Short mmCIF file of C-alpha atoms in Angstrom, two decimals:
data_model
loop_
_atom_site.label_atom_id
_atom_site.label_comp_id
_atom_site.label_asym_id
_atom_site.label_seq_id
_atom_site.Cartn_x
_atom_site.Cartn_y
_atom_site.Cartn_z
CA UNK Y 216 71.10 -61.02 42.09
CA UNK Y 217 72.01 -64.32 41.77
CA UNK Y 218 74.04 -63.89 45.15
CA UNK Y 219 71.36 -62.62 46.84
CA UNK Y 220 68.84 -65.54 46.11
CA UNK Y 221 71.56 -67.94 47.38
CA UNK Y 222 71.58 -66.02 50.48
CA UNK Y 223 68.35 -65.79 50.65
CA UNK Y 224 67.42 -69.49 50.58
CA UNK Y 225 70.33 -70.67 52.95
CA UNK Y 226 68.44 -68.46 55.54
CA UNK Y 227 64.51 -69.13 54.44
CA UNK Y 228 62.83 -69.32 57.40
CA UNK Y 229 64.12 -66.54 58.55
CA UNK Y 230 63.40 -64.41 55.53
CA UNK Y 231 59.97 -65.60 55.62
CA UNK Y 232 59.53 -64.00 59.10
CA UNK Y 233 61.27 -60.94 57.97
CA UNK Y 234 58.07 -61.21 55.21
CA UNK Y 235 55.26 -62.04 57.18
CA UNK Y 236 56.20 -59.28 59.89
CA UNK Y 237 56.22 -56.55 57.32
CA UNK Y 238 53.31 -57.99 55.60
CA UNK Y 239 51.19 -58.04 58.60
CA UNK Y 240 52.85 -54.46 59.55
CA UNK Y 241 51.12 -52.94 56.35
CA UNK Y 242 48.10 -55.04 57.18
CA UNK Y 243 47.15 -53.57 60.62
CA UNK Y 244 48.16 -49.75 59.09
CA UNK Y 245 45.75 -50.73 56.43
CA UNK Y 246 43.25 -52.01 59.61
CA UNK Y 247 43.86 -48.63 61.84
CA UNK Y 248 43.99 -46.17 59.20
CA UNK Y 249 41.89 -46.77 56.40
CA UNK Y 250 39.55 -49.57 57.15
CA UNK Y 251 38.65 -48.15 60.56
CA UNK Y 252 38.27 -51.11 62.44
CA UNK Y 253 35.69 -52.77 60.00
CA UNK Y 254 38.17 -55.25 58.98
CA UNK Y 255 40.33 -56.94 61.74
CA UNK Y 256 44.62 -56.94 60.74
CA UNK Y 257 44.79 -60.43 60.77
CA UNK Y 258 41.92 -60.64 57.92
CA UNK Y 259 43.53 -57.89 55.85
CA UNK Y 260 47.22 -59.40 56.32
CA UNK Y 261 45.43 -63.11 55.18
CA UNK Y 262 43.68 -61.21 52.36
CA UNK Y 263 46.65 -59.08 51.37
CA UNK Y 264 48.73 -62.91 51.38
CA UNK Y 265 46.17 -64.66 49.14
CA UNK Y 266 46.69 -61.50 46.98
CA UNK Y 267 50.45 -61.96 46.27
CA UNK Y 268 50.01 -65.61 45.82
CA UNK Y 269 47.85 -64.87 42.90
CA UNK Y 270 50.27 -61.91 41.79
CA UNK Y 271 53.03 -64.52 42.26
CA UNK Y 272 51.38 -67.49 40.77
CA UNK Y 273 50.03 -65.30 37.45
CA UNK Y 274 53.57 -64.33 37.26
CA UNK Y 275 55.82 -67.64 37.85
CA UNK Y 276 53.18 -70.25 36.63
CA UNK Y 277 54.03 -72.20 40.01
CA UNK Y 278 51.92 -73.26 42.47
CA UNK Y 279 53.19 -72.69 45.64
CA UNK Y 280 52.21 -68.69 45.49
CA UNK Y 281 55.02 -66.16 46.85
CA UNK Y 282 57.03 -69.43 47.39
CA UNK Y 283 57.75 -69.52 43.79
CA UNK Y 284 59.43 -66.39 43.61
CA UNK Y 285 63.39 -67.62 44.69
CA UNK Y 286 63.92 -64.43 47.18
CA UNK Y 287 60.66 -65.85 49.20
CA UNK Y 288 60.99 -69.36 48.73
CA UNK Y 289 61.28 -69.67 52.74
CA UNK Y 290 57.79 -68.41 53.44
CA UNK Y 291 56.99 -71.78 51.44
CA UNK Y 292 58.61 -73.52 55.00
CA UNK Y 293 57.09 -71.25 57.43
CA UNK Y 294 53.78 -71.41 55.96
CA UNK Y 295 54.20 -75.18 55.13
CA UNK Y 296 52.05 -78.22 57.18
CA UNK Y 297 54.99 -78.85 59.54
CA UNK Y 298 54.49 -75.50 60.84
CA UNK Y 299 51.06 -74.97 60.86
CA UNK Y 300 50.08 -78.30 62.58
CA UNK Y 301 52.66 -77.03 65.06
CA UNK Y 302 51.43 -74.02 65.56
CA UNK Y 303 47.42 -75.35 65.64
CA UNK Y 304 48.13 -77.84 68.34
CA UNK Y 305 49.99 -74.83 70.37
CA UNK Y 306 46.26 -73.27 70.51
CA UNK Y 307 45.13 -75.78 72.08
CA UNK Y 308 47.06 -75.03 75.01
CA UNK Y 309 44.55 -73.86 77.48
CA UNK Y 310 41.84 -75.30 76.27
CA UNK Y 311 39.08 -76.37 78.83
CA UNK Y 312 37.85 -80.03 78.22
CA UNK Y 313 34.78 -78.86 78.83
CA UNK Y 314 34.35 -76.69 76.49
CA UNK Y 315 34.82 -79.14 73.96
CA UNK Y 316 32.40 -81.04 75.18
CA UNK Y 317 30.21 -78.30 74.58
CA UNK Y 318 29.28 -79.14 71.31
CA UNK Y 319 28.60 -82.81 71.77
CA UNK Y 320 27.05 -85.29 68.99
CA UNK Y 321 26.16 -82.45 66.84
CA UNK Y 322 30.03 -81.62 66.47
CA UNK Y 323 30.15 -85.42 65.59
CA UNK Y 324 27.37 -85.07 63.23
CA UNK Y 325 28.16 -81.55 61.24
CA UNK Y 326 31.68 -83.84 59.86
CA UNK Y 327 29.85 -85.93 57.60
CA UNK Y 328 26.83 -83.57 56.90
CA UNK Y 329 29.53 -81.41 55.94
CA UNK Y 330 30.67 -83.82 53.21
CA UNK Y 331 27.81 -84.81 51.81
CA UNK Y 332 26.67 -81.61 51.92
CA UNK Y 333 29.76 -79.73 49.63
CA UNK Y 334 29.62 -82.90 47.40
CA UNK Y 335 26.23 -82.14 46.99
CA UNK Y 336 26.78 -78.89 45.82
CA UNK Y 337 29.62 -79.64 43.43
CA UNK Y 338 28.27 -82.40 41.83
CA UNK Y 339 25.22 -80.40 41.12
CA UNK Y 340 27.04 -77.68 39.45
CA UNK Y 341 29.16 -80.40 37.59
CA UNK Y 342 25.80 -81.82 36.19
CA UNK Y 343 24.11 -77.91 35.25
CA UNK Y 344 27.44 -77.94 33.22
CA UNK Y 345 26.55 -80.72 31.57
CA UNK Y 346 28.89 -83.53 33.03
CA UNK Y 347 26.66 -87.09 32.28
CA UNK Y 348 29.97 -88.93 33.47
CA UNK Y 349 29.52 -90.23 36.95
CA UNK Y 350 32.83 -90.21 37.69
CA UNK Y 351 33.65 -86.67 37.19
CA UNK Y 352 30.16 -85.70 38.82
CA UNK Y 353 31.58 -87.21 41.81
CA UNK Y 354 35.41 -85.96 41.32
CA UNK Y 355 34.03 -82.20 40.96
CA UNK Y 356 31.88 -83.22 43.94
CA UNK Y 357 34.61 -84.42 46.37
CA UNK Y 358 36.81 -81.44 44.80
CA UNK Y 359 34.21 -79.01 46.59
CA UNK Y 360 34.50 -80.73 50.09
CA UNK Y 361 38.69 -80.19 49.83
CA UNK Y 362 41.20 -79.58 47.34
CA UNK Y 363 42.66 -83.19 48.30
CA UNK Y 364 39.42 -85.21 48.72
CA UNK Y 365 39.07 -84.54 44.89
CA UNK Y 366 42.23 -85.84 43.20
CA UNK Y 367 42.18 -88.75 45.91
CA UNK Y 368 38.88 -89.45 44.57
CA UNK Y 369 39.65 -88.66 41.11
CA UNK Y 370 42.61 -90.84 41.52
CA UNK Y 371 41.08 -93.79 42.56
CA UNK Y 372 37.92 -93.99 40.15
CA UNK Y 373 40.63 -92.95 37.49
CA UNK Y 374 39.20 -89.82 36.29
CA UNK Y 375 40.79 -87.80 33.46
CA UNK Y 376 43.48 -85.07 34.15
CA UNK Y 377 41.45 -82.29 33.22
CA UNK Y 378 38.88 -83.17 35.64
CA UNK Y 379 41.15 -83.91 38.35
CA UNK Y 380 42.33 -80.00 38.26
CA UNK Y 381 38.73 -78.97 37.71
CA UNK Y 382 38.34 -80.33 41.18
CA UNK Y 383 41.36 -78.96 42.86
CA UNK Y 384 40.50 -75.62 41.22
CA UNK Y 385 36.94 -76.44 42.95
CA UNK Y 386 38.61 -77.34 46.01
CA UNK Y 387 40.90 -74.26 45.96
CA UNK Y 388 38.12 -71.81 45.50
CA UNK Y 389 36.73 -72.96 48.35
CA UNK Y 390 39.40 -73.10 50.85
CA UNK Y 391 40.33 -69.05 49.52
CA UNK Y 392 36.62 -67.72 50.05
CA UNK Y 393 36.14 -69.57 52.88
CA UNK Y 394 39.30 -67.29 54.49
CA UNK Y 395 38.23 -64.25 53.04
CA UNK Y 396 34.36 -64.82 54.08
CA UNK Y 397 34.39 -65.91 57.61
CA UNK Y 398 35.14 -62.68 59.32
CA UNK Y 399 32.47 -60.97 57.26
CA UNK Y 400 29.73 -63.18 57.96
CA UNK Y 401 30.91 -64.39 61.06
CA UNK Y 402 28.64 -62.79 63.38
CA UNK Y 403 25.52 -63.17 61.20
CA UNK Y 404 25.92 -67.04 61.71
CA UNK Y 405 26.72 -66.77 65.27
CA UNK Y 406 30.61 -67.78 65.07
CA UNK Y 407 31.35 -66.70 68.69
CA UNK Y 408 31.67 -69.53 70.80
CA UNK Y 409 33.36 -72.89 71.11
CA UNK Y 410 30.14 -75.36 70.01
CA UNK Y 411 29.49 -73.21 66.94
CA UNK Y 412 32.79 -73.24 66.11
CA UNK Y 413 33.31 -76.90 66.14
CA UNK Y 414 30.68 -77.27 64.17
CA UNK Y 415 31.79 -74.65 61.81
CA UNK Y 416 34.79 -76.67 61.59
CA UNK Y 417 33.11 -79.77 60.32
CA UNK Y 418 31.01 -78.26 58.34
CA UNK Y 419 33.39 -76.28 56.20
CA UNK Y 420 36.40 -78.66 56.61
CA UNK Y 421 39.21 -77.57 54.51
CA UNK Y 422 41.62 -77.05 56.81
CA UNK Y 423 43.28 -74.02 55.73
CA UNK Y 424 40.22 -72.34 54.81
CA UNK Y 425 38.89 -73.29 58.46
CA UNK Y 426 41.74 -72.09 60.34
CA UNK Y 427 42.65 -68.80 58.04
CA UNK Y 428 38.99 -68.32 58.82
CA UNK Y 429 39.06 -68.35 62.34
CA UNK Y 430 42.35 -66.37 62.84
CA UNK Y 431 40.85 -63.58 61.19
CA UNK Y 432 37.92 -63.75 62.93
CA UNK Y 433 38.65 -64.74 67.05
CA UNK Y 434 42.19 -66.41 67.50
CA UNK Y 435 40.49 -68.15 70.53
CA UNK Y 436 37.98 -70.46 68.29
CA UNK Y 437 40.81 -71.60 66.58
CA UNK Y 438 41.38 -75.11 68.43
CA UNK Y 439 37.79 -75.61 68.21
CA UNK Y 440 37.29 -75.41 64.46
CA UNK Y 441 40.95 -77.22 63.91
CA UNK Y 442 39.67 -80.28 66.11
CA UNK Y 443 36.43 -81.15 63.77
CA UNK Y 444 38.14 -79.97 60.49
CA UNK Y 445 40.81 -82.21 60.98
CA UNK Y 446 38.40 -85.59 60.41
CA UNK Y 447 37.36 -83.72 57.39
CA UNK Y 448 39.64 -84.72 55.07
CA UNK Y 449 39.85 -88.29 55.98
CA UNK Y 450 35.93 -88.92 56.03
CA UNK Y 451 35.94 -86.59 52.34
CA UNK Y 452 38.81 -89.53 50.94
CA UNK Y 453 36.99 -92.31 52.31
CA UNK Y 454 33.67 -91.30 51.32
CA UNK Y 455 34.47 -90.29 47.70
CA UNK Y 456 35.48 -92.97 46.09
CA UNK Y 457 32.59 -95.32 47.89
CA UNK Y 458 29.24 -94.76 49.06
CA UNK Y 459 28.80 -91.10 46.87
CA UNK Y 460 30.52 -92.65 44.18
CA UNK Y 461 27.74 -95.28 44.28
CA UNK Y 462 24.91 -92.98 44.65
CA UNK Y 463 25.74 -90.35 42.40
CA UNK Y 464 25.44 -94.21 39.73
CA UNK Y 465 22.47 -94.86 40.89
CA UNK Y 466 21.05 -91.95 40.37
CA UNK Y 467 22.12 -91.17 36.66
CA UNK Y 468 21.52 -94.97 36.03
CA UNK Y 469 23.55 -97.46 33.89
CA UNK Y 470 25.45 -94.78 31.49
CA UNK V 146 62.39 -74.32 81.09
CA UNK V 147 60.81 -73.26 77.57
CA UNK V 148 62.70 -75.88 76.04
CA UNK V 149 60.73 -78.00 77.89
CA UNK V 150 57.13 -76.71 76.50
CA UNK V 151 57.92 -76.80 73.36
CA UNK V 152 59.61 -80.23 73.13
CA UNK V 153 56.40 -81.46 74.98
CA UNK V 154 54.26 -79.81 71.86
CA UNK V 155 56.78 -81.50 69.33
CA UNK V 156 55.97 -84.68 70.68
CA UNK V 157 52.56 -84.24 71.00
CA UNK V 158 52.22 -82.96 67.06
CA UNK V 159 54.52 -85.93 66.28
CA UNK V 160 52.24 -88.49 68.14
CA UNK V 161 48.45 -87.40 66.31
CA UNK V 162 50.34 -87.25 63.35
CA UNK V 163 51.79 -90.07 62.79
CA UNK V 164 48.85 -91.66 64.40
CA UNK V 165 46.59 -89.93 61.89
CA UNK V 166 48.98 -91.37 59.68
CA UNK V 167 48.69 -94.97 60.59
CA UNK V 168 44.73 -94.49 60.71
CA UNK V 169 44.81 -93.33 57.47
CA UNK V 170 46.44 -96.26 56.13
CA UNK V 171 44.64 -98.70 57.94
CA UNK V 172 41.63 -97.55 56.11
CA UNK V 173 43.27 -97.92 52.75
CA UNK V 174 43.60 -94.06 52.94
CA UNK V 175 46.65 -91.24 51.08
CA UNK V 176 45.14 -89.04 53.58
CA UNK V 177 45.94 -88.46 57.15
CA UNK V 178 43.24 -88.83 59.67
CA UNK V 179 42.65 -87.01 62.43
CA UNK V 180 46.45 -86.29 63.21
CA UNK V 181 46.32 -82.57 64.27
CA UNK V 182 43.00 -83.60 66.09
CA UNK V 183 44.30 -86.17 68.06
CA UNK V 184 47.75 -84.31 69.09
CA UNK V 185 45.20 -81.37 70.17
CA UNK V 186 43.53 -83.82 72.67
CA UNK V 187 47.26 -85.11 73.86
CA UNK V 188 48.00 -81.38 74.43
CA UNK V 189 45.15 -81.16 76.27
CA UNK V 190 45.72 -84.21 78.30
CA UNK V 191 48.84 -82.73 79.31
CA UNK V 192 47.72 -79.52 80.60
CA UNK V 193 44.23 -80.40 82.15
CA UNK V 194 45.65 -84.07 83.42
CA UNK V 195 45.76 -83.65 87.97
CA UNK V 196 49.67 -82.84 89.01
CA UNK V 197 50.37 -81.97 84.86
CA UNK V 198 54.08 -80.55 84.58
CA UNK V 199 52.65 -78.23 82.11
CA UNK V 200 50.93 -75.32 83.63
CA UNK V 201 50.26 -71.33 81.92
CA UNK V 202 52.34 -68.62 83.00
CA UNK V 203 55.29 -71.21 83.74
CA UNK V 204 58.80 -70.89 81.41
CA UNK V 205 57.82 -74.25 80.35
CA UNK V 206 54.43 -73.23 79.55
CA UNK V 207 55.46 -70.18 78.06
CA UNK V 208 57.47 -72.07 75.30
CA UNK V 209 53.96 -73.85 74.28
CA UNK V 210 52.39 -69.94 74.40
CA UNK V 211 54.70 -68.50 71.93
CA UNK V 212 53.75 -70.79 69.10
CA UNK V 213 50.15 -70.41 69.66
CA UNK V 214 50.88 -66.64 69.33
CA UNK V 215 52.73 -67.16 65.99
CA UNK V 216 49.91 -69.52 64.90
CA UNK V 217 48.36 -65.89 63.04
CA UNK V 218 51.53 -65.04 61.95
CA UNK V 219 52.14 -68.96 60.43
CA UNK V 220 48.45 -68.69 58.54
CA UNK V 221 49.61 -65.59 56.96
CA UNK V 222 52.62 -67.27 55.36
CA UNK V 223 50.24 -70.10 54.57
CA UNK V 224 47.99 -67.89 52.60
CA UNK V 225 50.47 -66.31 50.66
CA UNK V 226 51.91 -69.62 49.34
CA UNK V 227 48.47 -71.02 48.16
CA UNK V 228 47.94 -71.57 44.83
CA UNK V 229 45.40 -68.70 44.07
CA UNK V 230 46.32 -68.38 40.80
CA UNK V 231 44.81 -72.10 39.71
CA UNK V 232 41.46 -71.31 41.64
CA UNK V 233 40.94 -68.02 39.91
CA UNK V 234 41.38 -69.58 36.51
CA UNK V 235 39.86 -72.40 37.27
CA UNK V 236 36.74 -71.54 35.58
CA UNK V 237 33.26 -70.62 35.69
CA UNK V 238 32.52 -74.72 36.36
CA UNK V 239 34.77 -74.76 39.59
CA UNK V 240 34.44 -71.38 40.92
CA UNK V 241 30.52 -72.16 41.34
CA UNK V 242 31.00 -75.21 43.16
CA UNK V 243 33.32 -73.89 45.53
CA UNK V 244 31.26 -70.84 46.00
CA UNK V 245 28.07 -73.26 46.23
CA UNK V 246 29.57 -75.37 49.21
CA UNK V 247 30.94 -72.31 51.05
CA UNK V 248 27.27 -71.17 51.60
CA UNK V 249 25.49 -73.96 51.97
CA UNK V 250 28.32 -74.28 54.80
CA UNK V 251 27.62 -70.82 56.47
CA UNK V 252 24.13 -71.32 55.94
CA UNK V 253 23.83 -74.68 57.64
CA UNK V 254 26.53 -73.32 60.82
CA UNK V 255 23.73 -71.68 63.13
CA UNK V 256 21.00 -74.49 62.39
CA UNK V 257 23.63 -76.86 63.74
CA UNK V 258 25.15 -74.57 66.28
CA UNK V 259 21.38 -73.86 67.80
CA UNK V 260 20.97 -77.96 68.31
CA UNK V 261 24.26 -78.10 69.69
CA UNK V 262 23.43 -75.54 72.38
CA UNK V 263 20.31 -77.35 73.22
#
């Protein structure tokens, strides 16, 4: 066994394609034979991925999903930044200027909106739970814009521990439903086109939720969505820590 | 040659993000910004640009094609090395906020996306 694991992770990358092609094999059987087209592959192979991460993670206590487990530790490369930044800018190969034009200030606009607009809803949650502490209001609050706006945040107002993973948790919740959800609402909200998805992008934001999204849902939106969520981040960290850090003060008062 | 295409999409990814990087610091920021955005627009620039080397349905082109077909494949893998485990015991505190800003999100997509058409 021990052998094998050494084998396995001199060769990673190329047992990680070895994984994902089987995994996405099962996935679009699954897709053709017993979800009759309701579901799209790529959705089910995403979904059936997030699955074995949590199998994985329950099991190892890690936190890098089936990346924990030595035999699969390559699918942690393949699946890593390096790749998928490599692979997102690929999809924009193609793309008609134009069409990214389509979407104009309101693609702009939807970036911070977006922000504010998770914050919002985390830091209201944090306070129905009974948080009085403006800096974990806001902590749990930039957790639900992305899993890294809220320890940056967290960080830098020097929040405790336990909040800090309360708002990766937060951050991580997000960033799995928002993969699993976007193909099954995606035509309700009118997800078929380049100018909604940009400003699906910036709305959303967390980039792997945004771009598992959108693979399950119409490879071809991908660049679209990738282009606004990729400010996301950066206006979450810079945001945080400052002006929502101030209002969420002035708005519980001098504690 | 395909060599060609996808050393052209290494240097663009290189470029936006170590440009994100740089913004990122300038602004006092751990975070990259932009990065991925910005090589997107270089790729662009080199494929829509008058007289661009780098046209679809060339060999050099179809070295750029193959990685935007394994870009599925790629998410996959990045699913199934997220760290699902923390968000499902993260609580009832953080599974509501996450669940809160996902639809307020989805909610808020085709008010925005019917301004943007007009």
């Amino acid at each position: 066994m021990m052998g094998l694991e050494k084998f396995a992770a001199a060769n990673g990358l190329l047992v990680g394609f070895l994984f994902v092609g089987l995994l996405m094999m099962l996935a679009y059987w699954i897709a053709r034979h017993l979800a009759r087209g309701l579901l799209h592959g790529s959705a089910i192979a995403i979904a059936l991925g997030l699955l074995l991460a949590w199998v994985a993670g329950e099991q190892t206590g890690g936190n890098k999903g089936v990346a924990d487990w030595p035999l699969l530790a390559g699918v942690g490369v393949l699946g890593g930044s390096m790749f998928r930044d490599f692979a997102i800018v690929a999809t924009a190969f193609g793309v008609r200027l134009s069409d990214l034009r389509s979407a104009g200030w309101v693609a702009a606009l939807s970036i911070p909106l977006g922000v504010v607009l998770s914050f919002l809803c985390g830091a209201v949650v944090a306070y129905g739970f009974g948080l009085r502490d403006p800096v974990a209001i806001t902590t749990i609050g930039a957790g639900a814009a992305t899993y890294i706006v809220g320890p940056v945040t967290g960080a830098s107002l020097g929040a405790a521990s336990d909040i800090i993973s309360l708002s990766i948790a937060a951050g991580l919740v997000k960033a799995v439903l928002v993969m699993i959800a976007t193909p099954l609402v995606a035509k309700r909200i009118g997800l078929d086109n380049p100018a909604s998805a940009m400003v699906y992008g910036g709305l959303m934001g967390t980039n792997s939720g945004v771009t598992g999204g959108l693979a399950a849902t119409d490879p071809k939106l991908v660049p679209y969505g990738a282009m606004t969520a990729t400010f996301y981040t950066g206006l979450g960290c810079l945001m945080g820590p400052s002006v929502l850090f101030l209002a969420v003060k002035a708005l519980l008062g001098p504690a | 040659m395909v060599i060609y295409g996808v050393a052209v999409l290494a240097g663009c990814t290189l470029v936006g993000l170590y440009v994100g990087d740089l913004l990122g610091a300038a602004l006092g920021l751990e975070a990259n910004v932009g990065g991925v955005g910005i090589a997107m627009l270089l790729m662009i620039a080199c494929t829509n640009v008058k007289g661009a080397p780098l046209k679809p349905g060339t060999p050099a082109g179809s070295g750029v094609d193959h990685w935007g077909l394994m870009y599925i494949p790629i998410i996959v893998a990045m699913a199934a090395q997220q760290n699902v485990a923390a968000a499902v015991s993260g609580g009832a505190m953080a599974m509501l906020a996450g669940v809160a800003a996902v639809v307020a999100g989805f909610a808020l997509v085709p008010v925005l996306a019917r301004m943007a058409r007009k």
